[in-house]
Coordinates of C-alpha atoms in Angstrom, one line a residue:
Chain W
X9 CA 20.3 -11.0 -55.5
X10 CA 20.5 -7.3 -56.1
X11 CA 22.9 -5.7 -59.3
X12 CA 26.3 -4.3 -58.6
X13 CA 25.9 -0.7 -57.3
X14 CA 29.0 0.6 -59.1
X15 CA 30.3 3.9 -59.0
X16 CA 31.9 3.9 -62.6
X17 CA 30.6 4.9 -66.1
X18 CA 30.4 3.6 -69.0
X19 CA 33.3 4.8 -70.1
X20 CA 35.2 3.4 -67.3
X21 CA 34.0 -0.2 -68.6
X22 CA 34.7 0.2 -71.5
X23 CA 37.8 2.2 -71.9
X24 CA 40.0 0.2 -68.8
X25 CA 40.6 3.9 -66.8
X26 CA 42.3 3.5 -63.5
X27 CA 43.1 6.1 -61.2
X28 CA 46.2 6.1 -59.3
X29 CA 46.8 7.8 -55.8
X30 CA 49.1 10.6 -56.2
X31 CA 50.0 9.7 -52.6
X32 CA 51.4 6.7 -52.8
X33 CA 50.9 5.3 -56.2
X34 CA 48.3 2.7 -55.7
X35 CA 46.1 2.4 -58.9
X36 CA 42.5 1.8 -58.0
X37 CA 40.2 0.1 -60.6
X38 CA 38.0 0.4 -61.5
X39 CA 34.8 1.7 -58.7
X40 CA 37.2 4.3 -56.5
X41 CA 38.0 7.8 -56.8
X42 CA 37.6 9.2 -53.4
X43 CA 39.3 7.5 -50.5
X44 CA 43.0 5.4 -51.4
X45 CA 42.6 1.8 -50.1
X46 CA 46.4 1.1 -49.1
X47 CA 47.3 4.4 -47.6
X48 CA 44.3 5.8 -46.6
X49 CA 44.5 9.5 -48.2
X50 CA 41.1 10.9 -48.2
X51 CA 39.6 12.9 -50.2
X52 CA 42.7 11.2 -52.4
X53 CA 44.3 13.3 -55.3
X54 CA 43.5 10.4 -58.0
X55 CA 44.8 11.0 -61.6
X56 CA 42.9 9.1 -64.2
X57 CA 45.6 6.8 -66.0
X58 CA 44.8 4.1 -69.3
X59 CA 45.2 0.5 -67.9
X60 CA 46.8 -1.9 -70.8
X61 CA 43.8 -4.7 -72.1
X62 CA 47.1 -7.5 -71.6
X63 CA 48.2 -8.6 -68.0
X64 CA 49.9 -10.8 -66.3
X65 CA 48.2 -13.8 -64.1
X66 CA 49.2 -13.1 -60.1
X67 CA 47.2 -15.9 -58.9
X68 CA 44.3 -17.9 -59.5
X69 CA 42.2 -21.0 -58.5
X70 CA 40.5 -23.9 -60.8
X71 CA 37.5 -24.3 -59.4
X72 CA 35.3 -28.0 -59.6
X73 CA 32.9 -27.8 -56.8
X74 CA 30.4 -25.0 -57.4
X75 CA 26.4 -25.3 -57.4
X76 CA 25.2 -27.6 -60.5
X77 CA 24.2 -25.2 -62.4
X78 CA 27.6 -23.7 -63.1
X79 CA 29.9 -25.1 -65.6
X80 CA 33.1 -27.2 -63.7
X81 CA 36.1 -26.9 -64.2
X82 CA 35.8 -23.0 -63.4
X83 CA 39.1 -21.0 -63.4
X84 CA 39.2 -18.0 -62.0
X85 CA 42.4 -15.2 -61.4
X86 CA 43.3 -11.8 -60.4
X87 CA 45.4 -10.2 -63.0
X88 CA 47.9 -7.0 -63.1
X89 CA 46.9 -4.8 -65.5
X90 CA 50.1 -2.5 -66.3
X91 CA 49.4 1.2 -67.1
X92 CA 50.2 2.8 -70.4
X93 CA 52.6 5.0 -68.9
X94 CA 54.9 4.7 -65.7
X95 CA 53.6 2.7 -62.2
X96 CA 52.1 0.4 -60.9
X97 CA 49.6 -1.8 -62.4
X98 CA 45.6 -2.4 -61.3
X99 CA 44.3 -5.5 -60.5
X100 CA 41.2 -7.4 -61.2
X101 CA 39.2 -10.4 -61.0
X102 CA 38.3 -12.5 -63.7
X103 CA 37.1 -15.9 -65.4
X104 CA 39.5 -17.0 -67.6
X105 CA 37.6 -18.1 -70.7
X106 CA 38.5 -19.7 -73.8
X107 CA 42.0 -21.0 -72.2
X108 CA 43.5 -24.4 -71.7
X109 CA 43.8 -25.4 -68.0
X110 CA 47.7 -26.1 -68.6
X111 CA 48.0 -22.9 -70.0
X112 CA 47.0 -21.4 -66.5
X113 CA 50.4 -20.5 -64.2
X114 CA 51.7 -17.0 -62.2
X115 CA 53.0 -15.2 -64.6
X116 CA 50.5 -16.2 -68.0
X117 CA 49.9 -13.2 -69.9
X118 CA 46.1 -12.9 -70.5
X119 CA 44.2 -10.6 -72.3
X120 CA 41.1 -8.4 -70.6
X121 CA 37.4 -8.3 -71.8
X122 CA 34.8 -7.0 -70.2
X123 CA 31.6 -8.8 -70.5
X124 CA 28.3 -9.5 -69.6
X125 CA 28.8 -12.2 -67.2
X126 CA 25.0 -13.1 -66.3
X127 CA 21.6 -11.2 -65.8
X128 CA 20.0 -11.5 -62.6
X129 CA 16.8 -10.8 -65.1
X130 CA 16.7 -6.8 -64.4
X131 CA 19.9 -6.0 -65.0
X132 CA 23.2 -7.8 -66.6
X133 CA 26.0 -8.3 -64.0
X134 CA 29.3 -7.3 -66.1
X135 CA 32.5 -8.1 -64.8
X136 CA 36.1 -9.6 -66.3
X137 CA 37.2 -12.6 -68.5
X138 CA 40.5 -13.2 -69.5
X139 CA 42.0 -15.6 -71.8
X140 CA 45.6 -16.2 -73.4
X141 CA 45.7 -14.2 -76.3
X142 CA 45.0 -16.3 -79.4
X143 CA 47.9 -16.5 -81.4
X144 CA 50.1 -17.3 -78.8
X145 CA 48.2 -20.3 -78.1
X146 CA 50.0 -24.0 -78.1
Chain X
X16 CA 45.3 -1.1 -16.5
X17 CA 42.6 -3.6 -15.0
X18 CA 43.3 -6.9 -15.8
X19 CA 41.2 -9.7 -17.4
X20 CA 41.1 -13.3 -16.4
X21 CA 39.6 -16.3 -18.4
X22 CA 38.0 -18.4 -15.3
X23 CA 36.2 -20.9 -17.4
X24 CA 35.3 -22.0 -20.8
X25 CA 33.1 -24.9 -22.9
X26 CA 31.3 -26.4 -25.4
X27 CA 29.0 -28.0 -27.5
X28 CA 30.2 -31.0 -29.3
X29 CA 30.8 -29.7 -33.0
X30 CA 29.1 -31.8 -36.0
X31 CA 25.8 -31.8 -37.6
X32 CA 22.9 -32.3 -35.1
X33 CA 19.2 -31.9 -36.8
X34 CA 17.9 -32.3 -33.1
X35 CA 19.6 -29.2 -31.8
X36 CA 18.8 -25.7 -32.2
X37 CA 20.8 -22.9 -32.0
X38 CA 19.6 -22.0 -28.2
X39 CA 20.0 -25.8 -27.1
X40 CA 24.0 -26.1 -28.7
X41 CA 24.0 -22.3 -26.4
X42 CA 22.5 -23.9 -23.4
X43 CA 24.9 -26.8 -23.3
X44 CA 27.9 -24.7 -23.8
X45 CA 27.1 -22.4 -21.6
X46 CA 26.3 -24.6 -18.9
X47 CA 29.7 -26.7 -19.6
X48 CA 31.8 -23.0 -19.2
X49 CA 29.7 -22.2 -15.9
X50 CA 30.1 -26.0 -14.6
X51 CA 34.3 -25.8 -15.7
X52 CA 34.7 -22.3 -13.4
X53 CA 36.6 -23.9 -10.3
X54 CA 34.9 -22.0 -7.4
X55 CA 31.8 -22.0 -9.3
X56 CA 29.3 -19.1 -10.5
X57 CA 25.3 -18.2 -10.4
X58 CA 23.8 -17.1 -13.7
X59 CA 22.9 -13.5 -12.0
X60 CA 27.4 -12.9 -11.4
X61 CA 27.2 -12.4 -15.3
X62 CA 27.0 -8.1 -16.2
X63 CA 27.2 -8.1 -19.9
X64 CA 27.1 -10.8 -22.6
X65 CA 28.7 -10.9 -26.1
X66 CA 27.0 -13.1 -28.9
X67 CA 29.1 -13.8 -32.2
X68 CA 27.1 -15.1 -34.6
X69 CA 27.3 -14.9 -38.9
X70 CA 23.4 -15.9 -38.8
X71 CA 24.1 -18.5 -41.2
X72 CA 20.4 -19.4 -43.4
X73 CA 19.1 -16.4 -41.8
X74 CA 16.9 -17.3 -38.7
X75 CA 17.4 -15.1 -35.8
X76 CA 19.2 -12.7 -37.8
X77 CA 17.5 -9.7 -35.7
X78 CA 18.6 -10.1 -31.9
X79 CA 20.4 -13.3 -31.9
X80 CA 22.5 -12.4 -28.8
X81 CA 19.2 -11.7 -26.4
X82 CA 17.9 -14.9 -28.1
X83 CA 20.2 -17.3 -26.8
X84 CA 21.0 -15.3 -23.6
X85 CA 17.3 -15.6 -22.5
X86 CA 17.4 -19.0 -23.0
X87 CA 20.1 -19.8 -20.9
X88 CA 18.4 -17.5 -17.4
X89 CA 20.7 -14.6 -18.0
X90 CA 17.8 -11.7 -17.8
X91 CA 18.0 -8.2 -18.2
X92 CA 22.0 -7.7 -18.7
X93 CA 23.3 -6.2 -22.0
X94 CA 23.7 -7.9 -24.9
X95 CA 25.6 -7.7 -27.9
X96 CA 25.5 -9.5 -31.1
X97 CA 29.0 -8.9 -33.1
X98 CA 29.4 -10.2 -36.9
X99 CA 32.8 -10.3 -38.0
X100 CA 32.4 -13.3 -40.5
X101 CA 34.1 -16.6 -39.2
X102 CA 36.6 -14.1 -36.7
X103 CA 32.7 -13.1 -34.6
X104 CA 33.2 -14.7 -31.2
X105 CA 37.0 -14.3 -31.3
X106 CA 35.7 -10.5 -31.4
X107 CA 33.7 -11.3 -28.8
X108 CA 36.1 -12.5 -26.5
X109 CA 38.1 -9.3 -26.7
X110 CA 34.8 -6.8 -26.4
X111 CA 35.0 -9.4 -23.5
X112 CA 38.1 -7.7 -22.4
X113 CA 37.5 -4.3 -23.4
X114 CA 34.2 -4.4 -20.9
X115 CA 36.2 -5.6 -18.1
X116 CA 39.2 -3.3 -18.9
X117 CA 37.3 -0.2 -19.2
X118 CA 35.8 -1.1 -15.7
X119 CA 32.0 -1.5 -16.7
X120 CA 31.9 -5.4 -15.9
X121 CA 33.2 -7.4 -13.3
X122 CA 31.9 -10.7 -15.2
X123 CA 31.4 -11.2 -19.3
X124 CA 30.2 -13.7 -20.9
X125 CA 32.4 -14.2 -24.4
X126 CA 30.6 -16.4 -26.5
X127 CA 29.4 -17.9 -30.5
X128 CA 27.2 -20.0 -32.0
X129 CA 25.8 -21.2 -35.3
X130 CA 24.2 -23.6 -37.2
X131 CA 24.6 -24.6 -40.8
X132 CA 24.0 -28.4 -41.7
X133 CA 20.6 -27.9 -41.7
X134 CA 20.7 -25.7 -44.9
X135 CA 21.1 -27.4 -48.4
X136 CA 24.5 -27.3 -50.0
X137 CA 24.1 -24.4 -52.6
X138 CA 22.2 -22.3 -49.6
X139 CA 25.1 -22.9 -47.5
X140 CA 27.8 -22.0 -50.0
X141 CA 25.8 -18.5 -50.6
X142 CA 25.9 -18.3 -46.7
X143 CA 29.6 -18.8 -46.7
X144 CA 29.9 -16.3 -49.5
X145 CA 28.4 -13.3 -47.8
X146 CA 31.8 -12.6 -46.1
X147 CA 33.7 -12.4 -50.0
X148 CA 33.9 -8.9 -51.3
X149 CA 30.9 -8.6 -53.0
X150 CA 30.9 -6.6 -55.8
X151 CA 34.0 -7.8 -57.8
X152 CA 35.3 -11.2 -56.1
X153 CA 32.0 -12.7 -55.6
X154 CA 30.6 -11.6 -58.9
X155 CA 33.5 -12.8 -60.4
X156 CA 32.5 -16.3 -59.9
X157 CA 34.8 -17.0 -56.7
X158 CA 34.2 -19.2 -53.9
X159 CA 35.6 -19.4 -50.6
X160 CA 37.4 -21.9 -51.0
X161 CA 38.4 -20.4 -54.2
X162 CA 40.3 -17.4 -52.6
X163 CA 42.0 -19.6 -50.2
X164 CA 42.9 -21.8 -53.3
X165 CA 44.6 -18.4 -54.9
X166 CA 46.5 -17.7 -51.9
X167 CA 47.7 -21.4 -52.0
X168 CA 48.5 -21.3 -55.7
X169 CA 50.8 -18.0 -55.5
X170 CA 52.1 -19.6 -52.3
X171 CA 53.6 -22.4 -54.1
X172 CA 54.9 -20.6 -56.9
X173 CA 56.3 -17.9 -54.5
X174 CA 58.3 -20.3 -52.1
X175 CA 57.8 -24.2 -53.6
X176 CA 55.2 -24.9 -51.0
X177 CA 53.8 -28.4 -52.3
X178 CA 50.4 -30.3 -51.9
X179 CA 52.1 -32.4 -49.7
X180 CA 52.9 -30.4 -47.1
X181 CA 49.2 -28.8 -47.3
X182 CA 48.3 -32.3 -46.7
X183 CA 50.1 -32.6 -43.6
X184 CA 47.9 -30.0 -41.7
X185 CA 45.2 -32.5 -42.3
X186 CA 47.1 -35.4 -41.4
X187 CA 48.3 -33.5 -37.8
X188 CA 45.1 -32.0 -37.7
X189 CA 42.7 -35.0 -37.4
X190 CA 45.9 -36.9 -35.3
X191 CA 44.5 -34.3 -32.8
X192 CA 40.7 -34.3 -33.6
X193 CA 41.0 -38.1 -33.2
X194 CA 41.8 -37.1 -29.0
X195 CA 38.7 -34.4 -28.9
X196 CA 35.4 -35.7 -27.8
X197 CA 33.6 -32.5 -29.1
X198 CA 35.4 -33.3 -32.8
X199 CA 32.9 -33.3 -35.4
X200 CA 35.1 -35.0 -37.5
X201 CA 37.1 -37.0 -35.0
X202 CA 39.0 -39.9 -36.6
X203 CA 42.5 -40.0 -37.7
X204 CA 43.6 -39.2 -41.7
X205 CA 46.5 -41.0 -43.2
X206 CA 48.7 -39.0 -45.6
X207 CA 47.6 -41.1 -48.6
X208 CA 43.7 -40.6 -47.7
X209 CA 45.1 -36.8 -47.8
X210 CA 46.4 -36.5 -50.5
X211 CA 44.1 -38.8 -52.8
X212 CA 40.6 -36.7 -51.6
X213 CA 38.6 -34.9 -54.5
X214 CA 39.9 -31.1 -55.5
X215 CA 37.5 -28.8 -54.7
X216 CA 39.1 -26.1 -55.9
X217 CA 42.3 -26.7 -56.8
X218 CA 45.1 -26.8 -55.7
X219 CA 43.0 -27.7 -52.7
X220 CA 41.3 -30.9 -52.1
X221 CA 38.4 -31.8 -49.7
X222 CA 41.5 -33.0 -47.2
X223 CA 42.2 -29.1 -47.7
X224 CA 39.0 -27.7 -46.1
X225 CA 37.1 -28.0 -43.3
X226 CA 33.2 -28.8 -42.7
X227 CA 30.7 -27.0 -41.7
X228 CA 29.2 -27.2 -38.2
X229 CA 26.9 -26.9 -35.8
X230 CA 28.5 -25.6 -32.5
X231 CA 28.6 -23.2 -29.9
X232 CA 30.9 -22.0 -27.4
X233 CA 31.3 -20.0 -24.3
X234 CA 34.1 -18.2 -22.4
X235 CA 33.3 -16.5 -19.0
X236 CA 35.9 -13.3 -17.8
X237 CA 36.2 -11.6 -14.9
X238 CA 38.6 -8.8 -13.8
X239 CA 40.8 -8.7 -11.2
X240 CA 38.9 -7.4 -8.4
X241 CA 36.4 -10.5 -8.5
X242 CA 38.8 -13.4 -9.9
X243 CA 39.7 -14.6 -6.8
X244 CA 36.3 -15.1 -6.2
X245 CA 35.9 -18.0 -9.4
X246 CA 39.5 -19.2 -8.9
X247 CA 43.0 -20.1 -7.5
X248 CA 44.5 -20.7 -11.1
X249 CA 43.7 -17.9 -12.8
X250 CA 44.7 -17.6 -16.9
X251 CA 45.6 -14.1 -17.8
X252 CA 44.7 -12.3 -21.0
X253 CA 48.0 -11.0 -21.2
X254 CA 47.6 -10.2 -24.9
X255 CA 44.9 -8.9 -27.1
X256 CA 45.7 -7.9 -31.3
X257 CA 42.6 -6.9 -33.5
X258 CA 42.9 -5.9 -37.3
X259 CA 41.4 -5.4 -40.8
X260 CA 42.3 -5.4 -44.0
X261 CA 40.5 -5.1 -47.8
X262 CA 37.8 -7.5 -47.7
X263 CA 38.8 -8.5 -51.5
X264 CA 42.2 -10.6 -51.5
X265 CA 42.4 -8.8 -54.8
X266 CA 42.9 -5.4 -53.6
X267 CA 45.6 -6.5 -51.0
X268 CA 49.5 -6.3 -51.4
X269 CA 50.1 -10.0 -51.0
X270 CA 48.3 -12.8 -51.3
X271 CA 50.8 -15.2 -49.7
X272 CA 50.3 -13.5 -45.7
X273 CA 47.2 -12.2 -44.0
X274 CA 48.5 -8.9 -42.9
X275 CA 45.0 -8.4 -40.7
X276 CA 46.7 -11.4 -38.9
X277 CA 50.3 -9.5 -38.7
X278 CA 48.3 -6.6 -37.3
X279 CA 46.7 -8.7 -34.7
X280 CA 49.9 -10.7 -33.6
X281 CA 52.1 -7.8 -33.5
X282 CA 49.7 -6.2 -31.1
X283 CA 48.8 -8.4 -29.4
X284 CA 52.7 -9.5 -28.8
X285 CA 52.9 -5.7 -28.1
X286 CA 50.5 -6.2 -25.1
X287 CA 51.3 -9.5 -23.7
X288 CA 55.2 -8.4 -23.6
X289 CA 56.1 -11.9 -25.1
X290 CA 56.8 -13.2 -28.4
X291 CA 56.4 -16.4 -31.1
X292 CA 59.0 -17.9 -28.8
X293 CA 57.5 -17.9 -25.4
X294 CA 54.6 -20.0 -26.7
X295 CA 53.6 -23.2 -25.1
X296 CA 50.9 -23.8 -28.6
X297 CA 48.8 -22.0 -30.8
X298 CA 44.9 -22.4 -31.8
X299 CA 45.3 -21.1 -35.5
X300 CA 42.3 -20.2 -38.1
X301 CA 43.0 -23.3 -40.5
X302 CA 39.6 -22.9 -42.1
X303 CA 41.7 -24.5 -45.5
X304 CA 45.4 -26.2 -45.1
X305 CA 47.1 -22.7 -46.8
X306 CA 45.4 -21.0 -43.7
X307 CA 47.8 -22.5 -41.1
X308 CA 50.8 -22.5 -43.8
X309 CA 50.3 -18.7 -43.3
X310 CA 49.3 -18.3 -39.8
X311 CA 53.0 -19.9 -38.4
X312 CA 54.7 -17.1 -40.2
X313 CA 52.0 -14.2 -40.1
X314 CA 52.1 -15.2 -35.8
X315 CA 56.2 -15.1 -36.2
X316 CA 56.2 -18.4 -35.5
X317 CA 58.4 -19.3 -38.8
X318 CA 59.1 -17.5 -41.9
X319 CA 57.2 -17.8 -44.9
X320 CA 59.2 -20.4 -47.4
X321 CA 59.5 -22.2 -44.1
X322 CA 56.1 -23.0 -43.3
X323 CA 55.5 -25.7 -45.8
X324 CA 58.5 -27.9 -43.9
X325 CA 57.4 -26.5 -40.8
X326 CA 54.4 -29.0 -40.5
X327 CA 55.6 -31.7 -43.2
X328 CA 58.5 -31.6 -39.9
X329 CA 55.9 -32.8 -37.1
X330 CA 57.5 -29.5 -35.8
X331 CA 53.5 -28.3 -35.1
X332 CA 52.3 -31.9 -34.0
X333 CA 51.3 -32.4 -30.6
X334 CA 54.3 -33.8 -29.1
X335 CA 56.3 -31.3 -31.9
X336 CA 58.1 -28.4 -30.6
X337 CA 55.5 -25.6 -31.0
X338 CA 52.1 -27.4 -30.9
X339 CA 49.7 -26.2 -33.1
X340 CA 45.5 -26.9 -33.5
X341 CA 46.1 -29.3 -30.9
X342 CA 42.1 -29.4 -30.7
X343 CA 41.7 -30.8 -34.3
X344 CA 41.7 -27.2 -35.3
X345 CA 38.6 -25.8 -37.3
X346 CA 39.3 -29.0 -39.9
X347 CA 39.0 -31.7 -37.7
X348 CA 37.1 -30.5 -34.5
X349 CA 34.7 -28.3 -37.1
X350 CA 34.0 -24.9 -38.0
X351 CA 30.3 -23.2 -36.7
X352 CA 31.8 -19.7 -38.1
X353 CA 30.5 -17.5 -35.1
X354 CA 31.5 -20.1 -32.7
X355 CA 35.3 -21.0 -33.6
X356 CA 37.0 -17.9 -31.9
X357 CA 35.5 -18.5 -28.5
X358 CA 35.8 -22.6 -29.1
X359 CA 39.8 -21.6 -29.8
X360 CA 39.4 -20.2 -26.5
X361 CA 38.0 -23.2 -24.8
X362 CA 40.9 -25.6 -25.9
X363 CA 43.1 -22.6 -24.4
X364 CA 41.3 -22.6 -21.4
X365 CA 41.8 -26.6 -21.2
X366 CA 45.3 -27.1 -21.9
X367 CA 45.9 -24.0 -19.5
X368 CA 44.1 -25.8 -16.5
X369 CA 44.7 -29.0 -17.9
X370 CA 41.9 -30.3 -18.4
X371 CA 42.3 -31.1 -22.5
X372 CA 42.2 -35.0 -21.8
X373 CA 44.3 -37.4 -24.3
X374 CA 45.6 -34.9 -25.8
X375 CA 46.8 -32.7 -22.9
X376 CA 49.7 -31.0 -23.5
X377 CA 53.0 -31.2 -20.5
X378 CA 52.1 -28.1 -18.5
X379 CA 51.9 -25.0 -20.4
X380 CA 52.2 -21.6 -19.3
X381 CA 51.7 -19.4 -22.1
X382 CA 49.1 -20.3 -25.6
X383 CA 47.6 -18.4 -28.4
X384 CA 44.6 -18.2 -30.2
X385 CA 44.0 -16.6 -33.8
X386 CA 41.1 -16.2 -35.1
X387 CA 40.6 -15.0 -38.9
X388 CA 37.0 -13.4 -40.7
X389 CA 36.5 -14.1 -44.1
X390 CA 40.1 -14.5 -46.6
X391 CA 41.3 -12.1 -43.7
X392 CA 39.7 -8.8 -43.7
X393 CA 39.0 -9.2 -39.8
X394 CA 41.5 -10.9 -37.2
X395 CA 42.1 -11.8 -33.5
X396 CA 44.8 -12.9 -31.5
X397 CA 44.8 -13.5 -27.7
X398 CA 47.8 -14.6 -25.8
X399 CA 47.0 -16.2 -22.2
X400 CA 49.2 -16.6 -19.5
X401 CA 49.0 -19.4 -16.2
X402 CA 48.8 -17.0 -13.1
X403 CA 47.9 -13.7 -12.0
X404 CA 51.2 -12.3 -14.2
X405 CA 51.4 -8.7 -15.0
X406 CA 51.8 -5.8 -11.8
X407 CA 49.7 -8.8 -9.8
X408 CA 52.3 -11.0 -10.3

């Protein structure tokens, strides 16, 4: 498989940026600046705005049948990150890592890392984990 | 605006069949579509043919369409391979429509096909990856059945939809299956045998989802200048509703509704002049049990909160008020992903000419098929009508 073309920096990974449609308000993160994937507006007016590292579990899945390679139980879940400022929040997809499987429900508050998920031996495949922030574990 | 008819339709049986190829599945569908046309038709009445095909393990992944058309004596006509994940032949019934509509061909042959049993299980779970978004829900780590599982879990949260009631489309599911000689999985499902089956990914089980297949299927049109020709019962396309959404669940603005499906519905309501409540039954996409939770309401036919009680009801079971899948659906008669839009239209075509056996339903008029690519970043829905309807009518 080939790596991730991404259009985002280094910065962007590593900083949470967002940028939000001055359109209609959607916040894309973090790989589009140009077109705005709910309304359409193209070339979008996109304002860069700083996405919080804590969010709030929308959905997610426990996965147990996966190639035998990969660890089981697997939970995975897109998350609302909530922007510094005013509107609406970006959302992403991520493991959830170092997390109970009870602790796992809409509405968990989780915190963002972004990590090195696995190298395809070229180059490292980075995407999201998430777990419940430590000292507000059971 | 010229009218298109559906004059015949068939199969392959549906299952896993290591001494079929994808050009012999073809071949007998396509000979069971020509042999179900009532007048009868010659392999050189066919203008223009549409393939749908994923290309599942890669093999003819250049050129399928002329591949299989060759095969089956249809020589020298155009042919058209369309990929739109598991929603390709449902696509290809309504290029289908579009060629007769625009007044290029008198006769079309709609079809799909595919073959993935004879993969092994990790290749075919890549295979049924390609149609996630790539870059971020893919490389996450989610499967298919993994998105569908996160529709199903903010489903439940959002409106108390239960594993129960999942297991109900299963239960009705198979009920119908159980009447379908083409059923790859063809045998009847208690609600216990449900509800008890290995999570997959949860909260869905292996009750949840539905197999991979071998299959093919084939729809033959014709417009209304030639129709008469094939047929004295012919079944109108009244209706035809395309759409799209973001391939990545995550980038949509709910994750309880398949608003590609909405698109499709409403337009294809738009064209057909009817609604949710003229239907006689409904082929729906129930490639996972949340699937047809959110096809009643995305195709009007409940709302929402409802659609968990809607089955659990027996409102969708055969002899229910608003029959649904009433072929086995994709998780009892199988699911060959470029095939299942055109075999939707097959058991539309038999319960409209009534022809669908034991598990015929008591003379419909009007049915629906929906057809769904990927977690919903393609959809189709067709309405068909008994009769010439429309200004013929």
């Amino acid at each position: 498989m080939s790596g991730p073309r991404y259009e985002r920096s280094k910065r962007q990974d590593q900083h949470l940026i967002g940028f939000e449609c001055q359109a209609c308000g959607w916040v894309s993160f973090p790989e589009e600046k140009r077109t705005c994937k709910r309304c359409g507006d193209a070339p979008a007016e996109m304002e860069e705005v700083q996405l919080a590292e804590r969010g709030e579990i929308q959905t997610f899945v426990v996965q147990q049948y996966l190639p035998d390679d990969i660890e089981t139980p697997q939970p995975v879940a897109i998350v609302d990150l909530p922007q510094e400022g005013e509107g609406e929040p970006a959302r992403a997809y991520g493991l959830l890592t170092e997390t109970d499987l009870e602790e796992i429900d809409v509405g968990t508050e989780v915190v963002a890392r972004f990590r090195e998920l696995f190298s395809d031996g070229e180059r490292p495949i980075n995407s999201f984990k998430f777990s419940v922030p430590r000292e507000e574990k059971a | 605006m010229r009218d298109a008819y559906l004059i015949g339709a068939g199969q392959s049986d549906y299952g896993s069949f290591p001494g079929e190829s994808y050009r012999s599945l073809f071949r007998t569908a396509f000979e069971n579509a020509c042999d179900s046309v009532p007048a009868g038709i010659e392999s050189e009445d066919v203008d223009e043919a549409i393939v749908g095909t994923l290309g599942v393990g890669g093999r003819q992944l250049g050129l399928p369409g002329p591949a299989v058309t060759e095969h089956v004596g249809l020589h020298g006509i155009p042919v058209t391979r369309v990929e739109n994940a598991c929603a390709a032949s449902g696509y290809s019934v309504r290029q289908g429509v579009q060629a007769i509509r625009s007044g290029m061909a008198d006769v079309v042959l709609a079809s799909g096909v595919e073959i993935m049993t004879d993969v092994s299980g990790d290749a075919v779970r890549y295979w049924l990856g390609v149609s996630g978004e790539t870059e971020w829900e893919r490389l996450s780590g989610t499967t298919f059945a993994g998105v569908y599982a996160q529709m199903a879990s903010r489903h439940m949260q959002e409106y108390g939809t239960t594993r129960e009631q999942l297991s109900h489309v299963a239960v009705k599911n198979h009920e119908n299956g159980a009447k379908n000689p083409h059923a790859q999985l063809g045998f009847e499902c208690s609600l216990e045998d449900a509800m008890g089956a290995p999570t997959v990914a949860d909260p869905l089980n292996l009750y949840h989802c539905c197999p991979t297949t071998d299959g093919a299927a084939c729809v033959l049109l014709a417009s209304e200048d030639v129709v008469e020709n094939y047929t004295d019962d012919p079944i109108r396309v009244a209706g035809v509703g395309a759409g799209s959404d973001r391939v990545g669940l995550f980038q949509r603005d709910t994750y309880t509704a398949v608003p590609a499906s909405q698109y499709a519905a409403d337009r294809a309501y738009e064209m057909a002049g009817y609604g949710p409540d003229d239907l006689d039954f409904a082929e729906v996409h129930d490639c996972f049990a949340i699937a047809e939770l959110m096809a009643y309401s995305d195709l009007g036919l409940c709302e929402p909160e409802e659609a968990g009680e809607f089955v659990a009801s027996g409102t969708t079971k055969r002899d229910g008020e608003m029959p649904v899948n009433t072929s086995g659906g994709l998780k009892s008669k199988g699911h060959p992903i470029g095939a299942t839009g055109a075999g939707q239209v097959v058991e539309a075509f038999k319960q409209l000419s009534g022809q669908a056996g034991e598990r015929q339903l008591d003379d419909p008029q009007i049915g629906l098929t929906h057809n769904v690519g990927g977690s919903g970043g393609a959809a189709v829905v067709h309405v068909f009508e008994r009769g010439l309807g429309g200004d013929a009518a």
